[in-house]
Amino acid sequence: MLLKIKNRLKKNIIINDLNKLDRKYDNLNIGCVIFSMDRVMQLDALLNSMFELTDGVSEVSVIYRATTSEHEESYRDIKKKFNGKVHFLAEESLSFKENLLMTLREMNSSRVFFLVDDIVFIRKFDFTVLRDVNSYETIFSLRMGEHLNYSYVVQRRQKLPGTLRREKGFLWWDWSEGELDWSYPLSVDGHIFSRSEMIILAKSLEYRAPNSFENSMQALKGYFSRRRGMSCSDSIVLNIPCNRVQNEVGNISGDIDPNYLLEMWNKGYRIDPNCFYNYKNTSVHEEVPFSYKGLGDE
């Protein structure tokens, strides 16, 4: 009982801090924070697809963790490749929470979205079309689309929201009236938020890694569900859960060993992100086979 009261009081303090924010943007830029652990091959596919298919992302940061010297060496490879384009921050002396807070505070963008390293961009998208979208009123999702009628996470079909409508080339719906993925506004898989709000959540919530960060945010689901959902007709990003590297949550996944992908990386092979281009998924998570290419083919 005392724990429930304590949690309720903490939630009310967070909501009070959110309500105190000056809901004006210093700029209209959108930045990206990516979480990665022992999956350089997949991170490479994500970054390649992002820079190939999108325009208008003002800054990209990667918070990563390498559990072996071999994985650490692979991150050194990718840092060299994307030097000047991506800011990399290793989880070493600081905790994940400290690294996330520092990254968010040092960004220059007024809005931010998160990604995990098993995501790829599958369609072209220009983020500047979202210049007039107010993240205090609307949560834009890169992952949602009108073809999403199945939830991989719970392994069952999901209905499209009854409030779903098409307007000015986008989909709109009420997060509070959807189900499963259509009622999950606080996702770290490509939902765009106010950076100021995410700083408050990152500072106030208790978590140790990306999964527990997302899980802890759900305490504020009621607060954020009052906002409208918005997306393109087709998904812009796809999460390909071919493996699992964390032990916080027992998510369903495929069984491609990250160490096998590391071996492929060291042999000069890379995932070809073009094999996912314009893929028509039915779930925000979907196991899709990889195609590989050699470094000489890039």
CSV table of C-alpha atoms in Angstrom, one decimal:
chain,number,residue,atom,x,y,z
A,1,MET,CA,0.0,0.0,0.0
A,2,LEU,CA,2.8,2.4,0.9
A,3,LEU,CA,4.6,1.6,-2.4
A,4,LYS,CA,1.4,2.4,-4.3
A,5,ILE,CA,1.1,5.7,-2.5
A,6,LYS,CA,4.7,6.5,-3.1
A,7,ASN,CA,4.4,5.7,-6.9
A,8,ARG,CA,1.3,7.8,-7.2
A,9,LEU,CA,2.9,10.8,-5.5
A,10,LYS,CA,6.0,10.5,-7.8
A,11,LYS,CA,3.7,10.2,-10.9
A,12,ASN,CA,1.9,13.4,-9.8
A,13,ILE,CA,5.2,15.2,-9.3
A,14,ILE,CA,6.3,14.2,-12.9
A,15,ILE,CA,3.0,15.4,-14.3
A,16,ASN,CA,3.3,18.7,-12.5
A,17,ASP,CA,6.8,19.2,-13.9
A,18,LEU,CA,5.4,18.4,-17.4
A,19,ASN,CA,2.6,20.8,-17.0
A,20,LYS,CA,5.0,23.6,-16.0
A,21,LEU,CA,6.9,23.4,-19.4
A,22,ASP,CA,6.8,26.4,-21.7
A,23,ARG,CA,5.2,24.7,-24.7
A,24,LYS,CA,7.1,26.7,-27.3
A,25,TYR,CA,9.9,25.4,-29.5
A,26,ASP,CA,13.3,27.1,-29.6
A,27,ASN,CA,13.6,25.5,-33.0
A,28,LEU,CA,11.8,22.9,-35.1
A,29,ASN,CA,14.6,20.5,-35.4
A,30,ILE,CA,14.2,16.7,-34.8
A,31,GLY,CA,17.1,14.7,-33.3
A,32,CYS,CA,17.5,10.9,-32.9
A,33,VAL,CA,18.9,8.8,-30.1
A,34,ILE,CA,19.7,5.2,-30.9
A,35,PHE,CA,20.3,2.4,-28.3
A,36,SER,CA,22.7,-0.4,-29.2
A,37,MET,CA,24.3,-3.4,-27.5
A,38,ASP,CA,26.6,-6.0,-29.2
A,39,ARG,CA,24.8,-5.5,-32.6
A,40,VAL,CA,27.1,-3.4,-34.8
A,41,MET,CA,25.9,-5.3,-37.9
A,42,GLN,CA,22.3,-4.4,-37.3
A,43,LEU,CA,23.2,-0.8,-36.2
A,44,ASP,CA,25.1,-0.4,-39.5
A,45,ALA,CA,22.0,-1.4,-41.4
A,46,LEU,CA,19.9,1.1,-39.4
A,47,LEU,CA,22.3,4.0,-40.0
A,48,ASN,CA,22.8,3.2,-43.7
A,49,SER,CA,19.1,3.1,-44.2
A,50,MET,CA,18.5,6.3,-42.3
A,51,PHE,CA,21.1,8.3,-44.2
A,52,GLU,CA,20.0,6.8,-47.5
A,53,LEU,CA,16.2,7.2,-47.1
A,54,THR,CA,15.6,10.2,-44.9
A,55,ASP,CA,16.2,14.0,-44.9
A,56,GLY,CA,15.8,16.5,-42.1
A,57,VAL,CA,17.2,14.6,-39.0
A,58,SER,CA,19.3,17.3,-37.4
A,59,GLU,CA,21.5,15.1,-35.2
A,60,VAL,CA,22.0,11.5,-34.4
A,61,SER,CA,23.5,10.0,-31.2
A,62,VAL,CA,24.2,6.4,-30.4
A,63,ILE,CA,24.4,5.1,-26.8
A,64,TYR,CA,26.1,1.7,-27.0
A,65,ARG,CA,27.3,-1.1,-24.8
A,66,ALA,CA,29.9,-3.7,-25.8
A,67,THR,CA,30.2,-6.8,-23.6
A,68,THR,CA,33.4,-8.1,-25.1
A,69,SER,CA,36.6,-6.7,-26.6
A,70,GLU,CA,35.6,-8.2,-29.9
A,71,HIS,CA,32.3,-6.3,-29.9
A,72,GLU,CA,34.1,-3.2,-28.7
A,73,GLU,CA,36.4,-3.4,-31.7
A,74,SER,CA,33.4,-3.6,-34.1
A,75,TYR,CA,32.1,-0.4,-32.6
A,76,ARG,CA,35.4,1.3,-33.3
A,77,ASP,CA,34.9,0.2,-36.9
A,78,ILE,CA,31.5,1.8,-37.2
A,79,LYS,CA,32.6,5.0,-35.4
A,80,LYS,CA,35.2,5.5,-38.0
A,81,LYS,CA,32.7,4.9,-40.8
A,82,PHE,CA,30.2,7.5,-39.5
A,83,ASN,CA,32.7,9.9,-38.1
A,84,GLY,CA,31.2,13.4,-38.3
A,85,LYS,CA,27.7,12.2,-38.9
A,86,VAL,CA,26.9,10.3,-35.6
A,87,HIS,CA,27.9,11.0,-32.0
A,88,PHE,CA,28.8,7.7,-30.2
A,89,LEU,CA,28.7,7.4,-26.4
A,90,ALA,CA,29.8,4.2,-24.7
A,91,GLU,CA,28.3,2.9,-21.5
A,92,GLU,CA,31.5,2.8,-19.4
A,93,SER,CA,31.9,4.7,-16.2
A,94,LEU,CA,28.4,6.2,-16.4
A,95,SER,CA,25.1,4.3,-16.1
A,96,PHE,CA,22.7,4.1,-19.0
A,97,LYS,CA,20.4,6.6,-17.2
A,98,GLU,CA,23.3,9.1,-16.8
A,99,ASN,CA,24.3,8.7,-20.4
A,100,LEU,CA,20.8,9.1,-21.7
A,101,LEU,CA,20.2,12.3,-19.6
A,102,MET,CA,23.5,13.8,-20.7
A,103,THR,CA,22.7,13.0,-24.3
A,104,LEU,CA,19.3,14.6,-24.2
A,105,ARG,CA,20.5,17.7,-22.4
A,106,GLU,CA,23.4,18.3,-24.9
A,107,MET,CA,21.2,18.0,-28.0
A,108,ASN,CA,20.2,21.1,-29.8
A,109,SER,CA,16.9,19.8,-31.3
A,110,SER,CA,13.5,20.7,-29.7
A,111,ARG,CA,12.1,17.3,-30.6
A,112,VAL,CA,13.6,13.8,-30.4
A,113,PHE,CA,12.8,10.2,-31.3
A,114,PHE,CA,14.4,7.0,-30.0
A,115,LEU,CA,15.4,3.9,-32.0
A,116,VAL,CA,16.9,0.5,-31.1
A,117,ASP,CA,19.5,-1.1,-33.2
A,118,ASP,CA,17.4,-3.8,-34.7
A,119,ILE,CA,15.2,-1.3,-36.6
A,120,VAL,CA,15.7,-0.2,-40.3
A,121,PHE,CA,14.1,2.5,-42.4
A,122,ILE,CA,12.1,0.9,-45.2
A,123,ARG,CA,10.7,4.0,-46.9
A,124,LYS,CA,11.8,7.5,-47.9
A,125,PHE,CA,10.8,10.2,-45.5
A,126,ASP,CA,11.5,13.9,-45.1
A,127,PHE,CA,11.2,15.0,-41.5
A,128,THR,CA,10.8,18.6,-42.5
A,129,VAL,CA,7.1,17.8,-43.4
A,130,LEU,CA,6.6,17.7,-39.6
A,131,ARG,CA,7.7,21.3,-39.0
A,132,ASP,CA,4.1,22.3,-38.0
A,133,VAL,CA,3.3,19.2,-35.9
A,134,ASN,CA,3.2,20.2,-32.2
A,135,SER,CA,4.5,17.3,-30.1
A,136,TYR,CA,2.7,18.5,-27.1
A,137,GLU,CA,-0.6,17.8,-28.9
A,138,THR,CA,0.4,15.0,-31.4
A,139,ILE,CA,2.7,12.0,-31.2
A,140,PHE,CA,4.0,11.2,-34.6
A,141,SER,CA,4.9,7.5,-35.1
A,142,LEU,CA,7.4,6.3,-37.7
A,143,ARG,CA,6.4,2.7,-37.2
A,144,MET,CA,2.6,2.8,-37.6
A,145,GLY,CA,0.7,2.4,-40.9
A,146,GLU,CA,-2.8,1.3,-42.0
A,147,HIS,CA,-1.5,-2.2,-43.0
A,148,LEU,CA,-0.7,-3.1,-39.3
A,149,ASN,CA,-3.3,-5.6,-38.3
A,150,TYR,CA,-1.2,-8.0,-36.3
A,151,SER,CA,0.9,-7.7,-33.1
A,152,TYR,CA,4.1,-9.8,-33.1
A,153,VAL,CA,4.7,-9.1,-29.4
A,154,VAL,CA,1.4,-10.8,-28.2
A,155,GLN,CA,1.1,-13.0,-31.4
A,156,ARG,CA,-2.5,-12.0,-32.3
A,157,ARG,CA,-4.4,-9.9,-34.7
A,158,GLN,CA,-5.2,-6.3,-33.8
A,159,LYS,CA,-8.0,-4.0,-35.0
A,160,LEU,CA,-7.4,-0.7,-36.6
A,161,PRO,CA,-8.6,2.1,-34.4
A,162,GLY,CA,-12.3,3.1,-35.0
A,163,THR,CA,-11.1,6.7,-34.9
A,164,LEU,CA,-8.6,6.2,-37.7
A,165,ARG,CA,-9.0,8.8,-40.5
A,166,ARG,CA,-6.9,10.1,-43.4
A,167,GLU,CA,-6.3,13.7,-43.7
A,168,LYS,CA,-3.7,15.7,-45.8
A,169,GLY,CA,-1.8,12.6,-46.6
A,170,PHE,CA,-1.4,11.3,-43.1
A,171,LEU,CA,-3.2,8.9,-40.7
A,172,TRP,CA,-4.7,10.3,-37.5
A,173,TRP,CA,-6.3,8.4,-34.5
A,174,ASP,CA,-6.8,8.6,-30.8
A,175,TRP,CA,-4.2,6.7,-28.8
A,176,SER,CA,-6.8,6.3,-26.0
A,177,GLU,CA,-9.2,4.4,-28.3
A,178,GLY,CA,-6.8,2.0,-30.1
A,179,GLU,CA,-5.6,-1.4,-29.0
A,180,LEU,CA,-2.2,-3.0,-28.7
A,181,ASP,CA,0.3,-1.1,-30.9
A,182,TRP,CA,-2.4,1.5,-31.7
A,183,SER,CA,-2.7,2.4,-28.0
A,184,TYR,CA,1.0,2.6,-27.2
A,185,PRO,CA,2.1,6.2,-27.5
A,186,LEU,CA,5.3,5.9,-25.3
A,187,SER,CA,7.4,3.8,-27.6
A,188,VAL,CA,11.2,4.0,-28.1
A,189,ASP,CA,10.7,2.6,-31.6
A,190,GLY,CA,10.4,5.8,-33.6
A,191,HIS,CA,7.8,8.0,-31.8
A,192,ILE,CA,8.6,11.8,-31.8
A,193,PHE,CA,8.4,13.7,-28.5
A,194,SER,CA,9.3,17.0,-27.1
A,195,ARG,CA,12.9,16.8,-25.9
A,196,SER,CA,12.0,18.8,-22.8
A,197,GLU,CA,9.4,16.3,-21.8
A,198,MET,CA,11.8,13.4,-22.4
A,199,ILE,CA,14.4,15.1,-20.2
A,200,ILE,CA,11.9,15.2,-17.3
A,201,LEU,CA,11.0,11.5,-17.8
A,202,ALA,CA,14.6,10.4,-18.2
A,203,LYS,CA,15.5,12.3,-15.0
A,204,SER,CA,12.5,11.2,-12.8
A,205,LEU,CA,11.9,7.6,-13.7
A,206,GLU,CA,13.7,4.5,-12.5
A,207,TYR,CA,15.4,2.3,-15.1
A,208,ARG,CA,18.7,0.6,-16.0
A,209,ALA,CA,18.5,0.1,-19.8
A,210,PRO,CA,16.4,0.8,-22.8
A,211,ASN,CA,13.7,-1.8,-22.1
A,212,SER,CA,13.1,-0.7,-18.5
A,213,PHE,CA,13.2,2.9,-19.7
A,214,GLU,CA,10.3,2.2,-22.0
A,215,ASN,CA,8.5,0.2,-19.4
A,216,SER,CA,8.9,2.9,-16.8
A,217,MET,CA,7.4,5.5,-19.2
A,218,GLN,CA,4.1,3.6,-19.2
A,219,ALA,CA,3.3,5.0,-15.8
A,220,LEU,CA,2.6,8.2,-17.8
A,221,LYS,CA,0.6,6.5,-20.5
A,222,GLY,CA,-2.7,8.1,-19.5
A,223,TYR,CA,-1.2,11.5,-19.7
A,224,PHE,CA,0.2,11.0,-23.2
A,225,SER,CA,-2.7,9.1,-24.5
A,226,ARG,CA,-4.8,12.2,-24.6
A,227,ARG,CA,-2.7,13.3,-27.6
A,228,ARG,CA,-3.5,12.4,-31.2
A,229,GLY,CA,-1.7,9.7,-33.0
A,230,MET,CA,-0.3,10.6,-36.4
A,231,SER,CA,1.7,8.5,-39.0
A,232,CYS,CA,2.2,8.0,-42.7
A,233,SER,CA,-0.1,5.5,-44.5
A,234,ASP,CA,2.8,3.1,-44.7
A,235,SER,CA,5.4,2.3,-42.0
A,236,ILE,CA,8.6,4.3,-42.3
A,237,VAL,CA,10.6,2.0,-40.0
A,238,LEU,CA,10.4,-1.7,-39.2
A,239,ASN,CA,11.7,-3.6,-36.2
A,240,ILE,CA,13.3,-6.9,-37.2
A,241,PRO,CA,13.6,-8.9,-33.9
A,242,CYS,CA,16.0,-11.5,-35.3
A,243,ASN,CA,17.7,-11.9,-31.9
A,244,ARG,CA,17.7,-10.7,-28.3
A,245,VAL,CA,20.7,-9.3,-26.4
A,246,GLN,CA,19.1,-8.0,-23.2
A,247,ASN,CA,17.7,-9.9,-20.2
A,248,GLU,CA,15.4,-7.3,-18.7
A,249,VAL,CA,12.4,-8.4,-20.7
A,250,GLY,CA,11.8,-11.8,-22.3
A,251,ASN,CA,10.7,-10.5,-25.7
A,252,ILE,CA,9.9,-12.9,-28.5
A,253,SER,CA,12.6,-13.0,-31.0
A,254,GLY,CA,14.4,-15.0,-33.7
A,255,ASP,CA,17.6,-16.9,-33.0
A,256,ILE,CA,20.4,-15.3,-35.1
A,257,ASP,CA,23.3,-15.3,-32.8
A,258,PRO,CA,24.9,-11.8,-32.4
A,259,ASN,CA,28.3,-13.5,-32.3
A,260,TYR,CA,27.6,-15.0,-35.7
A,261,LEU,CA,26.8,-11.6,-37.1
A,262,LEU,CA,30.0,-10.3,-35.5
A,263,GLU,CA,31.9,-13.0,-37.3
A,264,MET,CA,30.3,-12.0,-40.6
A,265,TRP,CA,31.2,-8.4,-39.8
A,266,ASN,CA,34.8,-9.2,-39.3
A,267,LYS,CA,34.9,-11.1,-42.6
A,268,GLY,CA,33.7,-8.0,-44.4
A,269,TYR,CA,30.0,-8.7,-44.8
A,270,ARG,CA,27.3,-6.2,-44.2
A,271,ILE,CA,23.5,-6.4,-44.1
A,272,ASP,CA,22.1,-4.9,-47.3
A,273,PRO,CA,19.3,-2.5,-46.2
A,274,ASN,CA,18.0,-2.3,-49.8
A,275,CYS,CA,16.4,-5.7,-49.3
A,276,PHE,CA,13.9,-4.1,-46.9
A,277,TYR,CA,13.0,-1.2,-49.1
A,278,ASN,CA,9.2,-0.7,-49.5
A,279,TYR,CA,8.6,-3.9,-47.5
A,280,LYS,CA,4.9,-4.3,-46.6
A,281,ASN,CA,4.7,-5.4,-43.0
A,282,THR,CA,1.6,-6.4,-41.1
A,283,SER,CA,3.2,-5.8,-37.6
A,284,VAL,CA,5.6,-3.2,-36.2
A,285,HIS,CA,7.9,-6.2,-35.4
A,286,GLU,CA,8.5,-8.8,-38.1
A,287,GLU,CA,11.2,-11.3,-38.7
A,288,VAL,CA,12.6,-10.7,-42.2
A,289,PRO,CA,15.5,-12.6,-43.7
A,290,PHE,CA,18.7,-10.7,-44.2
A,291,SER,CA,20.6,-10.3,-47.4
A,292,TYR,CA,24.4,-9.7,-47.1
A,293,LYS,CA,26.9,-7.9,-49.3
A,294,GLY,CA,30.7,-7.6,-49.1
A,295,LEU,CA,32.4,-4.3,-48.4
A,296,GLY,CA,33.5,-4.1,-52.1
A,297,ASP,CA,29.8,-4.0,-53.1
A,298,GLU,CA,28.9,-0.9,-51.0
